[in-house]
XYZ file of C-alpha atoms in Angstrom:
711
model
C 33.633 -12.116 5.803
C 30.381 -13.903 6.624
C 30.063 -15.781 9.914
C 28.378 -19.085 9.109
C 26.919 -21.305 11.821
C 28.440 -24.673 11.007
C 26.069 -27.389 9.805
C 26.449 -30.730 8.073
C 24.889 -30.781 4.592
C 24.696 -33.356 1.843
C 26.626 -32.206 -1.239
C 26.931 -34.472 -4.264
C 26.046 -37.467 -2.102
C 28.632 -36.681 0.608
C 28.095 -35.216 4.100
C 30.184 -32.060 4.315
C 30.512 -28.861 6.327
C 28.321 -26.067 4.961
C 31.123 -23.483 5.229
C 33.527 -25.634 3.184
C 30.957 -26.129 0.425
C 30.230 -22.383 0.434
C 33.897 -21.362 0.177
C 34.349 -23.654 -2.837
C 31.135 -22.752 -4.689
C 30.195 -19.349 -3.180
C 26.662 -20.756 -2.908
C 24.730 -21.488 0.291
C 23.198 -24.748 -0.888
C 20.874 -24.959 2.144
C 19.472 -21.419 2.548
C 19.972 -19.723 -0.849
C 20.469 -22.517 -3.384
C 21.231 -21.738 -7.010
C 22.642 -18.247 -6.429
C 26.323 -17.301 -6.270
C 26.729 -14.911 -3.343
C 29.991 -13.359 -4.517
C 33.554 -14.424 -5.192
C 34.772 -11.923 -2.581
C 32.596 -13.380 0.226
C 34.353 -15.781 2.588
C 32.490 -17.977 5.099
C 34.081 -18.300 8.569
C 32.502 -20.776 11.043
C 34.459 -19.388 14.017
C 32.558 -16.281 15.116
C 35.554 -14.934 17.025
C 37.747 -15.020 13.910
C 34.913 -13.721 11.704
C 34.513 -10.471 13.645
C 38.101 -9.947 14.840
C 39.110 -7.250 12.340
C 35.655 -5.954 11.430
C 35.074 -2.208 11.338
C 31.414 -2.659 10.415
C 29.318 -5.584 11.661
C 26.061 -6.345 9.812
C 23.752 -8.491 11.983
C 21.379 -10.877 10.165
C 20.328 -13.747 12.443
C 17.215 -14.672 14.490
C 16.978 -12.328 17.482
C 16.896 -15.160 20.023
C 20.510 -16.046 19.107
C 21.972 -12.552 19.672
C 23.150 -12.835 23.323
C 24.974 -16.162 22.927
C 26.576 -15.017 19.623
C 27.943 -11.816 21.207
C 29.163 -13.833 24.178
C 31.005 -16.265 21.870
C 32.659 -13.586 19.726
C 34.238 -11.540 22.491
C 34.864 -7.785 22.374
C 34.597 -6.145 18.936
C 37.389 -4.063 17.433
C 37.671 -0.577 19.034
C 35.835 1.982 16.904
C 33.667 -0.630 15.191
C 29.968 0.052 14.468
C 27.016 -2.249 13.750
C 23.958 -2.337 11.510
C 21.148 -4.651 12.607
C 18.797 -6.256 10.064
C 17.163 -8.299 12.854
C 13.366 -8.161 13.125
C 11.944 -8.900 16.586
C 13.482 -9.321 20.010
C 11.247 -6.878 21.902
C 11.071 -6.922 25.695
C 9.682 -4.825 28.518
C 12.274 -3.515 30.923
C 11.448 -1.024 33.658
C 8.240 0.036 31.884
C 10.161 0.794 28.657
C 10.022 -1.278 25.481
C 13.518 -2.572 24.703
C 14.592 -3.172 21.094
C 16.985 -5.744 19.691
C 19.278 -2.857 18.683
C 19.246 -1.760 22.363
C 20.435 -5.239 23.348
C 23.222 -5.091 20.744
C 24.173 -1.562 21.831
C 24.388 -2.664 25.463
C 26.410 -5.815 24.722
C 28.738 -4.375 22.078
C 29.161 -0.910 23.648
C 29.176 0.831 20.261
C 26.848 2.555 17.771
C 24.096 0.392 16.238
C 21.963 1.468 13.257
C 19.114 -0.614 11.773
C 18.121 -1.525 8.200
C 14.563 -2.643 7.418
C 12.460 -2.779 4.272
C 10.347 -4.735 1.798
C 13.060 -7.286 1.203
C 12.142 -10.898 0.428
C 15.624 -12.420 0.364
C 15.417 -14.473 -2.849
C 14.187 -11.484 -4.855
C 16.993 -9.301 -3.484
C 19.531 -12.000 -4.398
C 18.107 -12.174 -7.933
C 18.730 -8.434 -8.339
C 15.064 -7.443 -8.502
C 14.557 -3.768 -7.692
C 13.513 -2.951 -4.108
C 14.123 -0.469 -1.292
C 15.144 -0.352 2.368
C 15.323 2.222 5.151
C 18.387 2.869 7.287
C 17.453 4.051 10.779
C 20.490 5.761 12.262
C 21.714 8.470 14.586
C 25.202 8.417 13.045
C 26.962 11.575 11.841
C 26.384 12.584 8.183
C 29.835 11.210 7.283
C 29.155 7.865 8.986
C 25.690 7.725 7.397
C 27.202 8.249 3.940
C 29.639 5.382 4.576
C 26.882 3.035 5.745
C 24.740 3.920 2.723
C 27.667 3.002 0.458
C 27.623 -0.538 1.887
C 23.999 -1.162 0.966
C 22.747 1.298 -1.664
C 22.945 0.294 -5.337
C 20.803 0.474 -8.463
C 18.637 -2.519 -7.515
C 18.634 -1.976 -3.723
C 17.812 1.640 -2.964
C 18.417 2.747 0.624
C 17.329 5.954 2.312
C 18.535 7.088 5.759
C 16.191 8.471 8.437
C 16.997 9.618 11.963
C 14.421 7.333 13.616
C 15.931 4.050 14.840
C 12.962 3.049 17.033
C 10.386 3.696 14.302
C 12.316 1.783 11.640
C 13.076 -1.192 13.887
C 9.619 -1.538 15.442
C 7.977 -1.462 12.004
C 10.292 -4.316 11.006
C 9.279 -6.389 14.038
C 5.537 -5.737 14.240
C 4.767 -6.262 10.554
C 5.471 -9.984 11.072
C 2.548 -10.165 13.508
C 0.208 -8.382 11.069
C 1.378 -10.837 8.375
C -0.059 -13.677 10.503
C -3.428 -11.911 10.217
C -3.017 -11.684 6.427
C -2.222 -15.413 6.359
C -5.343 -16.198 8.404
C -7.366 -14.314 5.732
C -5.721 -16.373 2.974
C -6.481 -19.575 4.875
C -10.141 -18.520 4.961
C -10.014 -17.736 1.191
C -10.924 -14.076 1.702
C -10.054 -11.693 -1.130
C -7.868 -8.650 -1.609
C -10.293 -6.151 -0.049
C -10.243 -7.994 3.269
C -6.493 -8.376 3.239
C -6.020 -4.683 2.366
C -8.282 -3.753 5.308
C -6.311 -6.017 7.665
C -3.034 -4.471 6.412
C -4.324 -0.920 6.891
C -5.705 -1.649 10.368
C -2.408 -3.395 11.131
C -0.448 -0.311 10.055
C -2.672 1.861 12.222
C -2.197 -0.421 15.255
C 1.567 -0.671 14.655
C 1.605 3.147 14.723
C -0.414 3.270 17.965
C 1.754 0.590 19.645
C 5.026 2.252 18.631
C 3.831 5.738 19.619
C 2.775 4.461 23.060
C 6.424 3.698 23.874
C 8.189 6.101 21.489
C 6.009 9.224 21.093
C 8.697 10.939 19.003
C 8.521 8.477 16.094
C 7.809 10.374 12.861
C 4.707 9.971 10.654
C 6.974 9.830 7.608
C 8.707 6.659 8.891
C 5.505 4.649 8.405
C 5.470 5.714 4.739
C 9.074 4.550 4.175
C 10.066 1.126 2.846
C 10.473 -0.134 6.436
C 6.805 0.688 7.078
C 4.086 0.344 4.480
C 6.189 -1.359 1.769
C 7.653 -4.008 4.104
C 4.175 -4.652 5.512
C 2.741 -5.134 2.010
C 5.379 -7.566 0.785
C 5.324 -9.564 4.040
C 1.539 -9.837 3.993
C 1.513 -11.055 0.401
C 4.697 -13.108 0.140
C 6.539 -13.713 3.428
C 7.067 -16.791 5.576
C 4.772 -15.574 8.377
C 1.820 -15.271 5.989
C 2.595 -18.687 4.506
C 2.708 -20.433 7.898
C -0.446 -18.667 9.149
C -2.341 -19.836 6.055
C -1.130 -23.396 6.734
C -2.239 -23.049 10.376
C -5.808 -22.263 9.222
C -5.913 -24.970 6.563
C -4.771 -27.424 9.250
C -7.760 -26.347 11.421
C -5.373 -24.890 14.006
C -4.396 -28.385 15.145
C -0.715 -28.387 14.099
C 1.743 -26.725 16.506
C 3.585 -23.709 15.099
C 6.945 -25.481 15.554
C 5.768 -28.311 13.299
C 4.505 -25.886 10.609
C 7.838 -24.016 10.784
C 9.779 -27.253 10.335
C 7.645 -28.414 7.399
C 7.573 -25.148 5.435
C 10.639 -23.066 6.222
C 13.600 -25.372 5.593
C 15.531 -24.319 8.690
C 14.455 -20.649 8.692
C 12.730 -19.247 11.772
C 9.140 -18.040 12.084
C 9.387 -14.565 13.644
C 5.739 -13.458 13.756
C 4.626 -15.909 16.419
C 7.656 -15.130 18.600
C 7.039 -11.383 18.322
C 3.327 -11.877 19.065
C 4.292 -13.726 22.255
C 6.763 -10.975 23.160
C 4.315 -8.098 22.719
C 1.241 -9.746 24.297
C 2.369 -9.365 27.943
C 3.560 -5.840 27.059
C 0.099 -4.984 25.692
C -1.564 -6.441 28.782
C 0.750 -4.602 31.181
C 0.053 -1.280 29.429
C -3.709 -1.734 28.921
C -3.393 -1.814 25.120
C -5.441 -4.932 24.299
C -8.709 -3.062 23.623
C -6.938 -0.236 21.789
C -5.275 -2.773 19.465
C -8.059 -5.227 18.559
C -6.339 -6.689 15.470
C -3.023 -7.480 17.211
C -4.982 -8.892 20.171
C -7.158 -11.084 17.925
C -4.105 -12.387 16.032
C -2.481 -13.446 19.316
C -5.634 -15.163 20.596
C -6.178 -17.034 17.292
C -2.535 -18.171 17.282
C -2.292 -19.218 20.936
C -5.696 -19.284 22.658
C -7.848 -21.164 20.119
C -10.013 -18.141 19.245
C -12.001 -18.857 16.024
C -10.045 -17.740 12.959
C -13.126 -16.028 11.498
C -12.803 -13.443 14.301
C -9.936 -11.879 12.332
C -12.585 -9.653 10.696
C -14.895 -9.251 13.705
C -13.241 -6.144 15.036
C -14.819 -3.200 16.831
C -16.529 -0.739 14.448
C -15.111 2.732 13.968
C -15.800 5.225 16.694
C -17.178 7.928 15.170
C -38.207 12.179 11.583
C -38.352 12.165 7.910
C -36.982 9.038 6.200
C -34.545 9.924 3.420
C -34.777 8.555 -0.090
C -31.505 7.201 -1.551
C -30.772 6.873 -5.280
C -27.661 5.244 -6.722
C -26.663 6.921 -9.992
C -24.924 4.113 -11.891
C -25.444 0.361 -12.084
C -22.182 -1.209 -13.198
C -20.087 -3.656 -11.206
C -19.283 -1.199 -8.367
C -22.676 0.532 -8.554
C -24.523 -2.748 -7.932
C -22.098 -3.815 -5.185
C -22.542 -0.567 -3.236
C -26.318 -0.619 -3.891
C -26.391 -3.995 -2.116
C -24.656 -2.479 0.967
C -26.911 0.595 0.899
C -30.096 -1.495 0.550
C -29.170 -3.624 3.565
C -28.580 -0.440 5.596
C -31.731 1.402 4.508
C -33.743 -1.687 5.473
C -32.362 -1.700 9.032
C -32.228 2.059 9.789
C -35.401 4.078 10.338
C -33.667 7.186 8.947
C -34.235 5.975 5.370
C -36.952 4.727 3.076
C -36.453 0.991 2.551
C -36.490 1.101 -1.233
C -33.326 2.178 -3.011
C -33.647 3.386 -6.608
C -30.753 2.623 -8.955
C -30.479 4.479 -12.235
C -29.604 1.880 -14.874
C -28.338 2.851 -18.317
C -30.567 0.778 -20.589
C -28.906 -1.992 -22.593
C -30.104 -5.033 -24.499
C -28.916 -8.327 -22.999
C -29.500 -11.956 -23.832
C -31.410 -13.717 -21.055
C -32.411 -17.375 -21.411
C -31.958 -17.102 -25.180
C -34.108 -13.973 -25.569
C -32.989 -10.352 -26.137
C -34.371 -8.242 -23.286
C -33.862 -4.900 -21.531
C -31.300 -5.100 -18.727
C -33.508 -3.109 -16.320
C -36.451 -5.477 -16.812
C -34.317 -8.539 -16.157
C -32.886 -6.839 -13.051
C -36.275 -5.928 -11.591
C -37.451 -9.524 -11.987
C -34.318 -11.250 -10.650
C -32.555 -8.472 -8.609
C -29.372 -9.578 -10.394
C -27.319 -7.521 -12.864
C -26.582 -10.371 -15.236
C -24.076 -8.311 -17.237
C -21.978 -6.487 -14.604
C -22.447 -8.466 -11.370
C -23.701 -11.913 -12.396
C -24.596 -14.520 -9.781
C -25.274 -12.053 -6.933
C -28.678 -10.812 -5.782
C -28.313 -7.071 -5.139
C -31.329 -6.751 -2.831
C -35.100 -7.164 -2.998
C -35.502 -3.500 -2.010
C -33.427 -2.206 -4.956
C -35.384 -1.038 -7.996
C -33.772 -0.281 -11.366
C -35.030 2.816 -13.185
C -33.730 3.495 -16.739
C -35.106 7.075 -16.833
C -32.533 9.191 -14.968
C -35.022 12.025 -14.412
C -37.471 9.691 -12.632
C -34.651 7.924 -10.756
C -33.425 11.079 -9.010
C -36.710 13.031 -8.745
C -37.425 12.356 -5.045
C -33.890 11.557 -3.896
C -32.587 13.188 -0.723
C -29.191 11.483 -1.099
C -27.586 10.787 -4.496
C -24.762 8.221 -4.599
C -22.705 8.673 -7.797
C -21.038 5.514 -9.209
C -20.372 5.892 -12.923
C -17.310 6.624 -15.105
C -16.318 10.276 -14.643
C -16.544 11.068 -18.356
C -20.346 10.529 -18.222
C -21.018 12.967 -15.333
C -21.852 16.192 -17.284
C -24.328 14.570 -19.705
C -26.007 12.612 -16.887
C -26.539 15.736 -14.770
C -27.840 17.564 -17.855
C -30.347 14.762 -18.536
C -31.655 14.496 -14.970
C -32.561 18.149 -14.406
C -32.396 19.979 -11.084
C -32.122 17.768 -7.985
C -34.598 17.977 -5.078
C -33.999 21.070 -2.875
C -31.943 20.136 0.187
C -30.513 17.003 -1.463
C -26.842 16.032 -0.979
C -24.489 13.793 -2.956
C -21.751 11.266 -2.240
C -19.354 10.582 -5.108
C -17.640 7.199 -5.469
C -16.156 8.302 -8.808
C -12.399 7.905 -9.246
C -10.798 10.232 -11.777
C -12.064 13.250 -13.702
C -9.237 15.624 -12.838
C -8.719 18.796 -14.834
C -6.660 21.982 -14.645
C -8.691 25.166 -14.460
C -7.132 28.578 -13.804
C -3.959 26.984 -12.402
C -5.989 24.929 -9.879
C -6.562 21.175 -10.047
C -10.297 20.553 -10.325
C -11.817 17.366 -8.885
C -14.781 15.366 -10.106
C -16.572 16.315 -6.855
C -15.967 19.999 -7.789
C -17.698 19.376 -11.126
C -20.664 17.736 -9.366
C -20.798 20.532 -6.758
C -20.830 23.178 -9.523
C -23.492 21.394 -11.605
C -25.770 20.252 -8.758
C -25.308 23.318 -6.530
C -25.349 21.267 -3.331
C -22.988 19.535 -0.871
C -20.867 16.676 -2.277
C -18.890 14.257 -0.096
C -16.683 11.451 -1.468
C -16.276 7.771 -0.547
C -13.077 5.917 -1.505
C -11.365 2.788 -0.251
C -9.928 -0.664 -0.882
C -13.095 -1.932 -2.509
C -12.952 -4.514 -5.303
C -16.639 -4.681 -6.194
C -17.145 -8.449 -6.360
C -15.618 -8.943 -2.920
C -17.812 -6.202 -1.430
C -20.870 -7.848 -2.995
C -19.859 -11.216 -1.517
C -19.801 -9.660 1.952
C -16.061 -9.965 2.488
C -14.800 -7.564 5.159
C -13.282 -4.291 3.949
C -13.155 -0.575 4.698
C -13.730 2.797 3.067
C -13.128 6.467 3.893
C -15.798 9.164 3.720
C -14.273 12.547 2.865
C -16.742 15.192 3.924
C -17.169 18.725 5.202
C -20.737 18.012 6.358
C -21.959 18.806 9.874
C -21.572 16.039 12.521
C -25.307 15.228 12.199
C -25.126 14.956 8.385
C -21.921 12.881 8.663
C -23.647 10.450 11.007
C -26.511 10.058 8.507
C -24.132 9.440 5.577
C -22.189 6.882 7.600
C -25.426 4.968 8.268
C -25.967 4.522 4.522
C -22.636 2.756 4.045
C -21.216 1.486 7.349
C -21.996 -2.098 8.357
C -20.201 -5.109 9.862
C -18.528 -6.110 6.581
C -18.039 -2.606 5.130
C -16.508 -0.336 7.744
C -16.514 3.386 6.963
C -14.679 6.189 8.734
C -15.280 9.902 8.128
C -12.458 12.451 7.688
C -12.657 16.160 6.962
C -10.407 16.040 3.875
C -12.380 15.762 0.631
C -9.455 16.595 -1.684
C -7.087 14.109 -0.025
C -9.607 11.265 -0.091
C -10.696 11.882 -3.692
C -7.244 12.395 -5.170
C -5.961 9.196 -3.536
C -8.879 7.373 -5.194
C -7.980 8.762 -8.621
C -4.177 8.570 -8.576
C -3.918 5.023 -7.212
C -5.277 3.769 -10.563
C -2.211 5.235 -12.300
C 0.166 3.601 -9.789
C -1.710 0.318 -10.359
C -0.637 0.463 -14.028
C 2.949 0.481 -12.744
C 2.218 -2.564 -10.562
C 0.739 -4.321 -13.609
C 3.836 -3.507 -15.663
C 5.908 -5.218 -12.923
C 3.644 -8.288 -13.070
C 3.982 -8.392 -16.845
C 7.767 -8.438 -16.395
C 7.434 -11.239 -13.769
C 9.053 -9.155 -11.028
C 8.464 -10.261 -7.438
C 6.813 -8.826 -4.350
C 9.784 -6.673 -3.290
C 9.703 -4.732 -6.562
C 5.936 -4.291 -6.472
C 6.093 -3.147 -2.825
C 8.750 -0.578 -3.797
C 6.636 0.664 -6.719
C 3.606 0.945 -4.403
C 5.584 2.860 -1.764
C 7.132 5.214 -4.332
C 3.662 5.592 -5.846
C 2.209 6.567 -2.468
C 5.018 9.075 -1.988
C 4.451 10.614 -5.438
C 0.664 10.681 -4.913
C 1.369 12.635 -1.721
C 3.701 15.068 -3.512
C 1.249 15.582 -6.408
C -1.721 16.159 -4.103
C 0.204 18.484 -1.779
C 1.342 20.606 -4.742
C -2.291 21.586 -5.395
C -3.799 21.055 -1.930
C -1.115 21.846 0.692
C -3.639 21.394 3.517
C -4.214 17.665 2.881
C -3.508 15.712 6.068
C -0.779 13.067 6.514
C -3.320 10.808 8.224
C -5.490 10.645 5.063
C -2.798 8.664 3.252
C -2.939 6.047 6.030
C -6.725 5.662 5.708
C -8.475 3.031 3.568
C -8.728 5.564 0.698
C -4.927 5.833 0.683
C -2.636 2.942 1.449
C -5.307 0.201 1.592
C -6.967 1.163 -1.710
C -3.541 1.422 -3.327
C -2.616 -2.063 -2.111
C -5.773 -3.825 -3.271
C -5.764 -2.026 -6.649
C -2.109 -2.898 -7.254
C -2.695 -6.565 -6.462
C -6.213 -7.227 -7.701
C -7.808 -4.390 -9.699
C -8.690 -3.974 -13.360
C -5.916 -1.395 -14.025
C -3.219 -3.804 -12.847
C -4.750 -6.618 -14.907
C -4.859 -4.568 -18.128
C -1.325 -3.204 -17.610
C 0.017 -6.748 -17.232
C -1.767 -7.712 -20.476
C -0.252 -4.627 -22.172
C 3.267 -5.860 -21.287
C 2.591 -9.480 -22.244
C 1.300 -8.192 -25.594
C 4.622 -6.338 -26.108
C 2.810 -2.984 -25.945
C 1.327 -3.557 -29.391
C -2.382 -3.791 -28.445
C -4.230 -0.487 -27.993
C -5.615 0.124 -24.512
C -9.179 0.255 -25.890
C -8.782 -3.267 -27.274
C -7.360 -4.586 -23.978
C -10.251 -2.916 -22.093
C -12.804 -4.539 -24.413
C -11.205 -7.996 -24.136
C -10.716 -8.083 -20.365
C -13.269 -5.825 -18.671
C -16.633 -6.981 -20.036
C -18.019 -3.473 -20.504
C -16.293 -1.869 -17.493
C -14.043 1.144 -18.012
C -10.285 1.350 -17.531
C -9.713 4.433 -15.348
C -5.916 4.406 -14.850
C -5.024 5.263 -18.446
C -7.623 8.065 -18.566
C -6.355 9.559 -15.306
C -2.745 9.282 -16.509
C -3.715 11.268 -19.622
C -5.518 13.852 -17.481
C -2.641 14.439 -15.076
C 0.217 14.409 -17.620
C -0.438 17.916 -19.048
C -1.038 19.107 -15.472
C 2.368 17.730 -14.429
C 4.028 19.342 -17.448
C 2.363 22.713 -16.854
C 3.493 22.720 -13.209
C 7.040 21.371 -13.763
C 6.324 18.149 -11.852
C 7.619 15.550 -14.311
C 11.102 15.250 -12.748
C 9.748 15.421 -9.214
C 7.412 12.498 -9.955
C 9.558 10.005 -11.899
C 7.278 6.981 -11.346
C 4.085 8.684 -12.547
C 6.039 10.168 -15.487
C 7.525 6.788 -16.435
C 4.101 5.087 -16.228
C 2.649 7.664 -18.628
C 5.542 7.337 -21.092
C 5.390 3.517 -21.055
C 1.623 3.610 -21.601
C 1.551 6.248 -24.345
C 5.037 7.059 -25.666
C 6.543 3.592 -26.181
C 9.132 3.945 -23.404
C 10.634 0.485 -22.568
C 8.604 -1.219 -19.824
C 11.792 -2.186 -17.949
C 12.233 1.528 -17.145
C 9.529 1.125 -14.513
C 12.327 0.328 -12.030
C 14.916 2.737 -13.422
C 13.880 5.646 -11.260
C 15.744 8.316 -9.347
C 16.754 7.104 -5.858
C 14.176 9.298 -4.105
C 11.483 11.875 -4.691
C 12.295 15.343 -3.436
C 9.084 16.848 -2.093
C 10.180 20.511 -2.139
C 12.886 21.115 -4.776
C 14.954 24.223 -4.049
C 14.970 27.274 -6.279
C 18.405 28.805 -7.015
C 19.017 32.441 -7.941
C 22.404 33.887 -8.913
C 22.608 37.531 -7.803
C 24.935 39.018 -10.405
C 25.610 38.357 -14.090
C 29.133 39.467 -14.858
C 32.017 37.322 -16.067
C 32.198 35.141 -12.934
C 28.432 35.317 -12.342
C 27.707 33.817 -15.775
C 30.488 31.253 -15.434
C 29.166 29.941 -12.087
C 25.559 30.131 -13.358
C 26.597 27.713 -16.139
C 27.922 25.232 -13.556
C 24.865 25.654 -11.340
C 22.427 25.213 -14.257
C 24.071 21.945 -15.290
C 23.735 20.668 -11.733
C 20.134 21.771 -11.113
C 19.171 19.999 -14.355
C 20.621 16.687 -13.152
C 19.709 16.774 -9.442
C 16.099 16.368 -8.299
C 16.841 18.440 -5.183
C 16.462 21.623 -7.269
C 14.081 23.220 -9.718
C 15.614 23.024 -13.203
C 15.392 26.726 -13.941
C 18.036 29.037 -12.467
C 17.183 32.743 -12.245
C 20.041 35.204 -12.688
C 19.594 38.822 -11.624
C 21.055 40.920 -14.392
C 21.796 44.630 -13.977
C 20.132 46.095 -17.037
C 22.458 47.801 -19.579
């Protein structure tokens, strides 16, 4: 039974009751037109009758209507339970933050679980693959029953014992989505939006933890957290209305925008922003949460929209010479940032040298050397056309000369060219250090996963830090706000110096002591981005892509932790983790080429797609996938990492692309090893049963060991 608030609608030229039309057609012609909801769904406009015999109540209505609805329906059936899908309805009561599920619990006097996730309704109704998170404190038996209501092949649900975390993620992401919409209204690109999403996730975490310190880190990495935030910030109603607010110069009231764009649906983000603002003020959180504060002030206090990216920077004499080793799209973009910073900090020589691999280019109808054209115009006409990199950047085609006096080497070239470049340049200056921006170059050596920074460290015999983040090169070069993460084990003084090279108002950098975590995120996200591109090639929607991104983040975590158990949870929530993954899956070259691969029916070789679409740039995702596949096989990780395995097989073994969403329900991070102690008649018989089950369940390692008394 579905309680339907009665409305008059026009159906075939006649004014009729919405519930009557629904019960005839099984279609909600106002709110979900064109889709049959189900022959076994009955609409009931009388709320009292609708809930009278219900054992399980599933709540899906705007939070402001909860009290009057409960009042109208009367007491629920004894022993009934509820699941709330309601996002919002937060209030401060006696210094404690009350949730909508608390209100329901208090009014209904029974157990209330919550379900949240990356779930744009139309995509769910069309059967596109997505995920959700059930926050519950029910018994295992009750949990299993609730999961049976929701979980199916296209709507995967996972239960966690963290109601507050799940519900608050579902409410607060609507406020962050307003910030994403403001960025879209200002025509900012994917880097900026990824930075706003990551900062939003960080501030959601801080807000939630202030009131519920026991909320788990893992909840933010579930569908209710990062995946729901992604899909809402790219495709939801809050983003859409916030963009319209900006394009209307902030002159249209929110109620008018809601009426024009949402067809009777409610705009939750503005309501939640108004609910949390007095809470933030009362608890002194406004300065700790600059993004949420700025969103509120733009929405309701006429603060300039451009302030969405004017947030506080991260809290963290011999001038040093900086050389950038590499001059492609990303090399030139980061050289521009570095040159601006060396010019304003006394710690560095003004001039930045950029090693440029010499090529012949056509310039004004004449064939010329690329480095000569660059040094005249300060523009890389092949890899970053139309943008002046900086008057204090000098291109040097001789790698030996380029690095000769460098105190700091910034590496930005495809990983496959590292060994020959180091060989050509000779020994670096004594005391020099490096920062690698190279994504990829993973290899297995003596059972250990080697990183590209390990290769550099071994060849150069000096300290190597890494810089990774949500950084599409053209957007960085245009000065659009974004972030990056510096993974380093340098001393605090050396860290501060490295940060000065990169950090500025439009390119915020934060240092973490986790080189492996930062670098591996930067490499593996390119493989996940192929999966996102496959989804785009199949014309799947935002829910599916958000699910693929979340599963990808989970599998990246599992892969990295297998080889580097000490990697920190917090690294995955930095720009190098979730933000870089988002921007690469929505706007990067790997996604673009993977979409083209699908649209070409998988018949074009990757090298041909790369040549057609990337203008001389290199496709890293396919290379990294080929590097990690034998590593995964050697370490028995293929079943534990079904998404990464499926991406590889689609890319290189002609597996059907549609299998990108035919994954196991969840990734088990630590599969259990089973040993049978005994090998007689019954021992062998039960070992046979066990072996069949370990082979089909991801909870266990495939191989079963059986102790056999030797005879």
